[in-house]
Coordinates of C-alpha atoms and ligand atoms in Angstrom, one line a residue:
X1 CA 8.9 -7.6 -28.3
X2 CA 6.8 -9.6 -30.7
X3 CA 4.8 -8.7 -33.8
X4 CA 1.4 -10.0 -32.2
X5 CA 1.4 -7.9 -29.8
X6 CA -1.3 -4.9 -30.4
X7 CA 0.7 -1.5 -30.4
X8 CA -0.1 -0.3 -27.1
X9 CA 1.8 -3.1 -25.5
X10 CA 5.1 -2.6 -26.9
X11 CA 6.2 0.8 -25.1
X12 CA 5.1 -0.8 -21.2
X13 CA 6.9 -1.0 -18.3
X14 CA 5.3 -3.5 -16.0
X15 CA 5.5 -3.1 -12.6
X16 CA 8.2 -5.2 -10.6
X17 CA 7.0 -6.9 -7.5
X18 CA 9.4 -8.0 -4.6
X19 CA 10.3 -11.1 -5.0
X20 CA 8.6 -14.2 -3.2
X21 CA 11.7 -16.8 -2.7
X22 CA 10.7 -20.3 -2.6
X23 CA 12.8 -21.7 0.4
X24 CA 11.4 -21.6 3.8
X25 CA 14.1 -20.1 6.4
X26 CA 14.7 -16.7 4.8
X27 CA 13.5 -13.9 6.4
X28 CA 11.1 -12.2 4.1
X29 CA 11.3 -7.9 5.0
X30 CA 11.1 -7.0 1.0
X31 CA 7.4 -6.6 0.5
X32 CA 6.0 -4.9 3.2
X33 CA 3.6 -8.5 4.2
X34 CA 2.5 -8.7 7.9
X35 CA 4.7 -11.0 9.8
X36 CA 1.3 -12.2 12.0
X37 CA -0.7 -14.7 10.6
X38 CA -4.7 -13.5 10.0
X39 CA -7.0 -13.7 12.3
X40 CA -8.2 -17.0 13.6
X41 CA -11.5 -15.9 12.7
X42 CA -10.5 -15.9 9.3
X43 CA -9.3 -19.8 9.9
X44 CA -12.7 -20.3 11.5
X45 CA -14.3 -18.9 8.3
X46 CA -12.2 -21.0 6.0
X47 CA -12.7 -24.7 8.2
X48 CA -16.8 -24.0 7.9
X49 CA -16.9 -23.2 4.6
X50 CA -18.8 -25.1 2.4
X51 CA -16.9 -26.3 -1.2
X52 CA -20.3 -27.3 -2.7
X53 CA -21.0 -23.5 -2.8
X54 CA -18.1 -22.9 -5.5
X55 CA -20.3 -24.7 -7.8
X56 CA -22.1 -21.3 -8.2
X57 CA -20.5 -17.4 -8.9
X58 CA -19.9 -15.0 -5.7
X59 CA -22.0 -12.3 -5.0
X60 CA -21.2 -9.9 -7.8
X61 CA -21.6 -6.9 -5.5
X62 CA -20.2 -8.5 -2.5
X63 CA -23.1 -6.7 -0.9
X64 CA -22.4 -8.4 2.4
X65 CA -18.5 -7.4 2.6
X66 CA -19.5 -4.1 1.2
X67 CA -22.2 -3.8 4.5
X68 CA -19.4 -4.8 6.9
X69 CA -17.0 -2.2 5.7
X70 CA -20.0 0.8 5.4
X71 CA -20.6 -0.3 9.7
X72 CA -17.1 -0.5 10.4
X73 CA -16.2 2.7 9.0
X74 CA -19.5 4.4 9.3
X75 CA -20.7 5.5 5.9
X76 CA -23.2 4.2 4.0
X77 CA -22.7 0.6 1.5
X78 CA -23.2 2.8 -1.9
X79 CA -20.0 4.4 -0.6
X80 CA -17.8 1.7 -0.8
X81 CA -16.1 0.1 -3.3
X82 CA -14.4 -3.6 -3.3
X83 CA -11.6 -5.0 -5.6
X84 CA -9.2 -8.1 -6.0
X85 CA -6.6 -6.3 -3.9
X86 CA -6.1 -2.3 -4.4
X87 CA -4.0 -2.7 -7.2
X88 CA -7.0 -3.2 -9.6
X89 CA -9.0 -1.0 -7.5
X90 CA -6.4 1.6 -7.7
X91 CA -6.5 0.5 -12.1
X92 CA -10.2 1.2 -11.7
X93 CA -9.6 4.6 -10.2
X94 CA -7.1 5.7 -12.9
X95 CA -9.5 4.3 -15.6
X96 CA -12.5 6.1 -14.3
X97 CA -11.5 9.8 -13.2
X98 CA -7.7 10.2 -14.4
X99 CA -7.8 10.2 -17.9
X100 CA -8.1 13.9 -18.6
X101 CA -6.8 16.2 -21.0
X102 CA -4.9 17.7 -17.7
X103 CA -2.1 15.9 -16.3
X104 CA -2.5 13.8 -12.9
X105 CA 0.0 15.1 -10.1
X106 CA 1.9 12.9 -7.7
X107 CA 4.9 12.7 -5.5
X108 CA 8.3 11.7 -7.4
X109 CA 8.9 9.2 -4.9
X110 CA 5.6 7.4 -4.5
X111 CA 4.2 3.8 -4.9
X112 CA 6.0 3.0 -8.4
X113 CA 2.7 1.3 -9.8
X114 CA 0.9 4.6 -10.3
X115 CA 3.4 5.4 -13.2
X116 CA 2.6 1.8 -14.6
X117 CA -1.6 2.5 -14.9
X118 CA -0.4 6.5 -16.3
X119 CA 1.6 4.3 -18.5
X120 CA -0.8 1.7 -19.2
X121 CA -4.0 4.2 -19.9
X122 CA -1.9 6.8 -21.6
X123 CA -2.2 9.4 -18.5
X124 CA 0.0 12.4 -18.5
X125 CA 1.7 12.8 -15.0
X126 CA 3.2 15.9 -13.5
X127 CA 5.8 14.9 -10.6
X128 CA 6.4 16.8 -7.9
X129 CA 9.2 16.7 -6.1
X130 CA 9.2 15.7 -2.6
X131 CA 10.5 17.8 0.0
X132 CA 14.3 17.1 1.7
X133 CA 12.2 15.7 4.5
X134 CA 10.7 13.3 2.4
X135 CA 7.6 14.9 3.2
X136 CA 5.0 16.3 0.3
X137 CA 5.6 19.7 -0.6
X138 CA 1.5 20.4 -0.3
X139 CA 1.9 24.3 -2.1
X140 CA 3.1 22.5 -4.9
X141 CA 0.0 20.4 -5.5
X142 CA -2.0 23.8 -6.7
X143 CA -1.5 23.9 -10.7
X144 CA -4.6 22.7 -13.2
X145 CA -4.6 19.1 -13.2
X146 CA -6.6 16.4 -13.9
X147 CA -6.5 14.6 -10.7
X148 CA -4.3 14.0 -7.6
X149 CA -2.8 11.1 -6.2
X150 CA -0.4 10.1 -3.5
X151 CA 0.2 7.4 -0.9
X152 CA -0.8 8.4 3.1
X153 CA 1.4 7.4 4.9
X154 CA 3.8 7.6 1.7
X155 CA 6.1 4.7 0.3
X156 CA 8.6 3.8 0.3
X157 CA 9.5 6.9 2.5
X158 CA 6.8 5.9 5.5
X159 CA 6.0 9.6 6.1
X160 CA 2.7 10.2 7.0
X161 CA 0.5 14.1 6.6
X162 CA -1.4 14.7 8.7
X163 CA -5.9 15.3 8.0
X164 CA -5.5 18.7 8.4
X165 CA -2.6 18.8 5.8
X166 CA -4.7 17.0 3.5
X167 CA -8.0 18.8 4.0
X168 CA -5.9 21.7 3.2
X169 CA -5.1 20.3 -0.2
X170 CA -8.6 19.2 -0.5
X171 CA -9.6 23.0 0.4
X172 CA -7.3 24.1 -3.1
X173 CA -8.5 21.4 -5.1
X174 CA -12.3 21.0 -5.3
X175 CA -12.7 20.3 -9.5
X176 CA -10.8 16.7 -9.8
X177 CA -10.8 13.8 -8.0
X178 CA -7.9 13.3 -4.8
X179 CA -7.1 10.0 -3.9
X180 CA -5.5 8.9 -0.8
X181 CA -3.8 5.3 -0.8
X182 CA -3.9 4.7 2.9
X183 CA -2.3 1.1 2.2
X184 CA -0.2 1.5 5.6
X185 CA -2.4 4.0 7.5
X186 CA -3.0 1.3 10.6
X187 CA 0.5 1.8 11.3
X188 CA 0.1 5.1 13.3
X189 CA -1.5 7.8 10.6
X190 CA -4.9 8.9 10.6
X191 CA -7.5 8.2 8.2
X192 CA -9.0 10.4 5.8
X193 CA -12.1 8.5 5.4
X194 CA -13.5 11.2 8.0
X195 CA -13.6 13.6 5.1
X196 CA -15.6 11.8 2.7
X197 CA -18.8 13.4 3.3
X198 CA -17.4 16.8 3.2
X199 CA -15.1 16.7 0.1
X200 CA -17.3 14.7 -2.5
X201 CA -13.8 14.7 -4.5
X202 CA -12.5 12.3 -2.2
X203 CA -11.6 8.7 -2.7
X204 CA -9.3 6.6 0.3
X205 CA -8.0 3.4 -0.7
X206 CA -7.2 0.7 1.7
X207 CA -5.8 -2.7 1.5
X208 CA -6.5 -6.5 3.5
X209 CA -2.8 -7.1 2.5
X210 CA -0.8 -5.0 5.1
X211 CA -2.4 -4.6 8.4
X212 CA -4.9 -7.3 8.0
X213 CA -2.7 -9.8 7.3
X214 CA -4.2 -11.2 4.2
X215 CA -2.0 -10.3 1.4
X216 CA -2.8 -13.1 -0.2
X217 CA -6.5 -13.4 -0.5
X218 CA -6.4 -10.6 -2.4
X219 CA -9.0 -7.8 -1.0
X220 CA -8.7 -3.5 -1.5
X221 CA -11.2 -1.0 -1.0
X222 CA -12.2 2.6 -1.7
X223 CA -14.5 4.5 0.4
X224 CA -15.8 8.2 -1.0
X225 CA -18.6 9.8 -2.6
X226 CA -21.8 7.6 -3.9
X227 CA -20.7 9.0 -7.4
X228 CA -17.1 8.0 -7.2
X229 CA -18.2 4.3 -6.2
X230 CA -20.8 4.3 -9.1
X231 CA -17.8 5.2 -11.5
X232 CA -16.1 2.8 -10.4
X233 CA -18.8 0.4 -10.4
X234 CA -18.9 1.3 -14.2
X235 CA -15.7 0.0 -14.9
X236 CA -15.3 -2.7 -13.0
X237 CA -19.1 -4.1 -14.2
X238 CA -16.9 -3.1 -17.8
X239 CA -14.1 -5.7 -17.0
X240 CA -14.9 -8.5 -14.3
X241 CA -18.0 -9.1 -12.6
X242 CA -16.4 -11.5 -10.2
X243 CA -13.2 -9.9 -8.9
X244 CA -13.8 -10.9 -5.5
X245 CA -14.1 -15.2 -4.9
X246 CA -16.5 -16.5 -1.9
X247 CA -13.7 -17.3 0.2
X248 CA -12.2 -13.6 -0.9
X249 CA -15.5 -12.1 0.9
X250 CA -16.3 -14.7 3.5
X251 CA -12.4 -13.8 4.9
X252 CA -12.5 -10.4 4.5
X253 CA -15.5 -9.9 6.7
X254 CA -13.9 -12.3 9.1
X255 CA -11.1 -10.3 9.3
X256 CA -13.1 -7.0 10.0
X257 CA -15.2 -8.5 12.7
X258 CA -11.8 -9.6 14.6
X259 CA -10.8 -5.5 15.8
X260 CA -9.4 -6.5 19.1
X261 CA -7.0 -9.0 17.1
X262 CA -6.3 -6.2 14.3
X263 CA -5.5 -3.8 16.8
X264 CA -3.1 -6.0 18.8
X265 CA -1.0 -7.2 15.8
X266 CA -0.9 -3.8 14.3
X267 CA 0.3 -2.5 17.8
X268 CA 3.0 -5.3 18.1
X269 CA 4.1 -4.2 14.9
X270 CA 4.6 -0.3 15.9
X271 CA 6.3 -1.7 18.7
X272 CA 9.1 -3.3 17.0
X273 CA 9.0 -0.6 14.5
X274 CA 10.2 1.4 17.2
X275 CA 12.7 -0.6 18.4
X276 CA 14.1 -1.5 15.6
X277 CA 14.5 2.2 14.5
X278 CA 15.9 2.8 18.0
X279 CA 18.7 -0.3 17.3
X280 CA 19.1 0.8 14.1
X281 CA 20.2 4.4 15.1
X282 CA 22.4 3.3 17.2
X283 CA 24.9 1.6 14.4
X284 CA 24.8 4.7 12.5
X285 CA 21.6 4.5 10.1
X286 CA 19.5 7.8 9.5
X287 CA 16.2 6.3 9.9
X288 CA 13.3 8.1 8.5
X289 CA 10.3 8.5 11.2
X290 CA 8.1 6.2 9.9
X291 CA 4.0 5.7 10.4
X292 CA 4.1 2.0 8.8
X293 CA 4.9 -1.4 8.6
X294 CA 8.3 -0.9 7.1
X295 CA 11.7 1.6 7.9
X296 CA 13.5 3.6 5.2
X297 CA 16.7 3.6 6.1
X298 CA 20.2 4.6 4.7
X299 CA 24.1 4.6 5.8
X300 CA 27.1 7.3 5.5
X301 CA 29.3 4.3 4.8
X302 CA 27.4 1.7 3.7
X303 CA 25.7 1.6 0.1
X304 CA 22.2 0.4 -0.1
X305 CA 22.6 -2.4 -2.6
X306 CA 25.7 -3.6 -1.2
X307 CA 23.9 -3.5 2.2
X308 CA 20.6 -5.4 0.5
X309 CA 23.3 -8.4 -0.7
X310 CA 25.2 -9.0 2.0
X311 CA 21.9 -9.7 3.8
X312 CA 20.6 -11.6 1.3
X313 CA 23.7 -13.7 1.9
X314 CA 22.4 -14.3 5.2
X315 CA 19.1 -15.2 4.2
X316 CA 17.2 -11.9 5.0
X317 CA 15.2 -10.3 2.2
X318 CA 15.1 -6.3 2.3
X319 CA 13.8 -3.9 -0.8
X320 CA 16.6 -2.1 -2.6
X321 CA 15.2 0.7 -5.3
X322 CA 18.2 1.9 -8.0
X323 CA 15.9 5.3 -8.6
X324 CA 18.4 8.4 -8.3
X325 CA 17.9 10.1 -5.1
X326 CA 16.8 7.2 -3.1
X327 CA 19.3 4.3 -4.2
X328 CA 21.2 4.4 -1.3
X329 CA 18.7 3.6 1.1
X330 CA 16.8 0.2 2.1
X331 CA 13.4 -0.4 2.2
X332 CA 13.0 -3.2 5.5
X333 CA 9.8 -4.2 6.2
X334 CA 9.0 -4.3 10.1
X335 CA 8.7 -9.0 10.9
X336 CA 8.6 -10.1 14.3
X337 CA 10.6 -9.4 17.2
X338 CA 12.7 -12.2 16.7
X339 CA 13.4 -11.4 13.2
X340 CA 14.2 -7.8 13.8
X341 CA 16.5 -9.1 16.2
X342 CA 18.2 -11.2 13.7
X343 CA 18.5 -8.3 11.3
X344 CA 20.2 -6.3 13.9
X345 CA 22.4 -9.0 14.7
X346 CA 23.4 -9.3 11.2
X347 CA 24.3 -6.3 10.8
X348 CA 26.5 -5.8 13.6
X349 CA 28.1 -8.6 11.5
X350 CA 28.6 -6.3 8.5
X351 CA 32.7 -5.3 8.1
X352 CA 32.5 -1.7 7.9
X353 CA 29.8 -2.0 11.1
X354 CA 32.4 -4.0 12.8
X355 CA 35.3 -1.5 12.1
X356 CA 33.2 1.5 12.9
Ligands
PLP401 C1 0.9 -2.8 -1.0 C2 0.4 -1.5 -1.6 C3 -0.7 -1.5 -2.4 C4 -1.3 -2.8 -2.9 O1 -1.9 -3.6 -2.1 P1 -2.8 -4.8 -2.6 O2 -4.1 -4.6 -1.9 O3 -2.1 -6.0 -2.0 O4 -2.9 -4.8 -4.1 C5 -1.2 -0.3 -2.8 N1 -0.6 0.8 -2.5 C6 0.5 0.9 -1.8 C7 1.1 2.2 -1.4 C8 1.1 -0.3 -1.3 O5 2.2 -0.3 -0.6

């Protein structure tokens, strides 16, 4: 607390990223980054670029990123939106269509940062309650709101609807705006960009950080309606004109043009996904069937956080989360097959594993 702060600031509750240890030799499964590095494209891109060029501002619109993405995904460039990572274009989305006088509805259990912007631009939420499958209990979504929000494939749960689920929901809710965060939708869920020219409420988000390996370039996107985009256009021209740097856009576009690479690293990683959840079973974990990059995962006799620090004492990194109803399970993000391997050896390690 301090007296120069304006008002508003005092009653926040930033969000809390996982951490990002400084020592090399730990295995790092707590925040969900690809354990591939990007493509060599995006190397290639980087080696030829030219430094004098930094001299000058980026493209403000990032028109040429923005062309790739409308081709790739087949809409057109006035439907797409680009942000330094889909945090701020996931701010820019609260900003622009959720601050109504009804309340935005969301899953209880959800990506944690969506309470933050509520908090932060003095949105009302409604939470609804996931089901005991983890899964979203759709017929709840159907009161007056002021917009919709929720993570596809979810996190930290890794449950995925299905498109007809959600065009369902879309179906109901026709007034506000629906956004999907498809953050981890590479990872075996489908895409709801298909609907965008049917349900002009309808904005997807997607990030570089997860499947494309390039967490930290710092690259998100929306796709949706040309009126969407232009509201969030308006924003964004309200608060940074240059949220994306050259080497931002030049990497991005990289990475896009690579498919064949994108799809074989995010294939590797539901691979070992797999396995892991397989190996995993077998020493007693209920493992929830995940569609992304990362398990949720819990233990009759082992508690989460105790779990979480007795591999951090071994130098492997997992996401604990103290909320009620979800504090005794981990959060492991899915590394290479060699690390997942040296997870599972660890905990065949742990004492009440051993004694089991
Ligand atoms: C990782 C994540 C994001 C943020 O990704 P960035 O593009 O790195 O900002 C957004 N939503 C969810 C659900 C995520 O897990």
């Amino acid at each position: 607390m301090s007296k120069y702060w304006s008002e508003a600031i005092q009653n926040l509750t930033p969000y809390v990223p996982g951490e990002q240890p400084k020592g090399s030799n730990i295995i790092k499964l707590n925040t969900n980054e690809n354990p591939f590095p990007p493509s060599p494209k995006v190397a290639e891109a980087i080696h030829q670029f030219d430094t004098d060029r930094l001299r000058l501002y980026p493209d403000p619109d990032a028109s040429a990123l923005k062309q790739t993405l409308a081709d790739h995904f087949e809409v057109a460039p006035d439907q797409v939106f680009v942000g330094n990572g889909s945090d701020e274009v996931l701010a820019h989305t609260f900003m622009a269509f959720f601050r109504q006088p009804k309340p935005l509805l969301l899953p209880d259990i959800s990506y944690s940062f969506y309470d933050v912007y509520c908090n932060l631009y003095a949105i009302e939420a409604v939470h609804i309650p996931l089901q005991d499958d983890f899964l979203l209990a759709l017929e709840d979504y159907t009161q007056a709101n002021g917009g919709i929000i929720f993570a596809n494939p979810n996190a930290p749960t890794g449950r995925a609807l299905t498109l007809d689920q959600i065009e369902v929901l879309l179906q109901r809710n026709t007034e506000t705006v629906v956004v999907v965060d498809e953050a981890y939708v590479d990872f075996g869920a489908e895409t709801a960009i298909k609907l965008v020219n049917q349900y002009p409420n309808l904005l997807v988000i997607q990030t570089f950080s997860k499947s494309r390996s390039l967490a930290g370039m710092r690259v998100g996107f929306a796709i949706g309606n040309a009126e969407l985009i232009e509201g969030l256009e308006r924003v964004k021209n309200s608060f940074n004109s240059y949220p994306l740097d050259m080497l931002a856009q030049v990497t991005a576009i990289a990475a896009i043009e690579d498919n064949q690479y994108f799809l074989e690293c995010t294939q590797q990683i539901i691979q070992t996904r797999d396995w892991t959840t397989v190996q995993l079973e077998s020493l007693g974990f209920k493992v929830i069937p995940s569609k992304t990059n990362f398990l949720f995962t819990s233990h009759r006799y082992i508690a989460g956080a105790e779990l979480m620090g007795f591999l951090r004492t071994h130098s492997i990194l997992v996401r604990h989360f103290s909320r009620p109803g979800i504090d005794n399970h981990l959060r492991i993000t899915i590394g290479t097959e060699s690390e997942m391997q040296a997870l599972i050896d660890c905990i065949k390690r742990h004492p009440d594993i051993i004694s089991l």
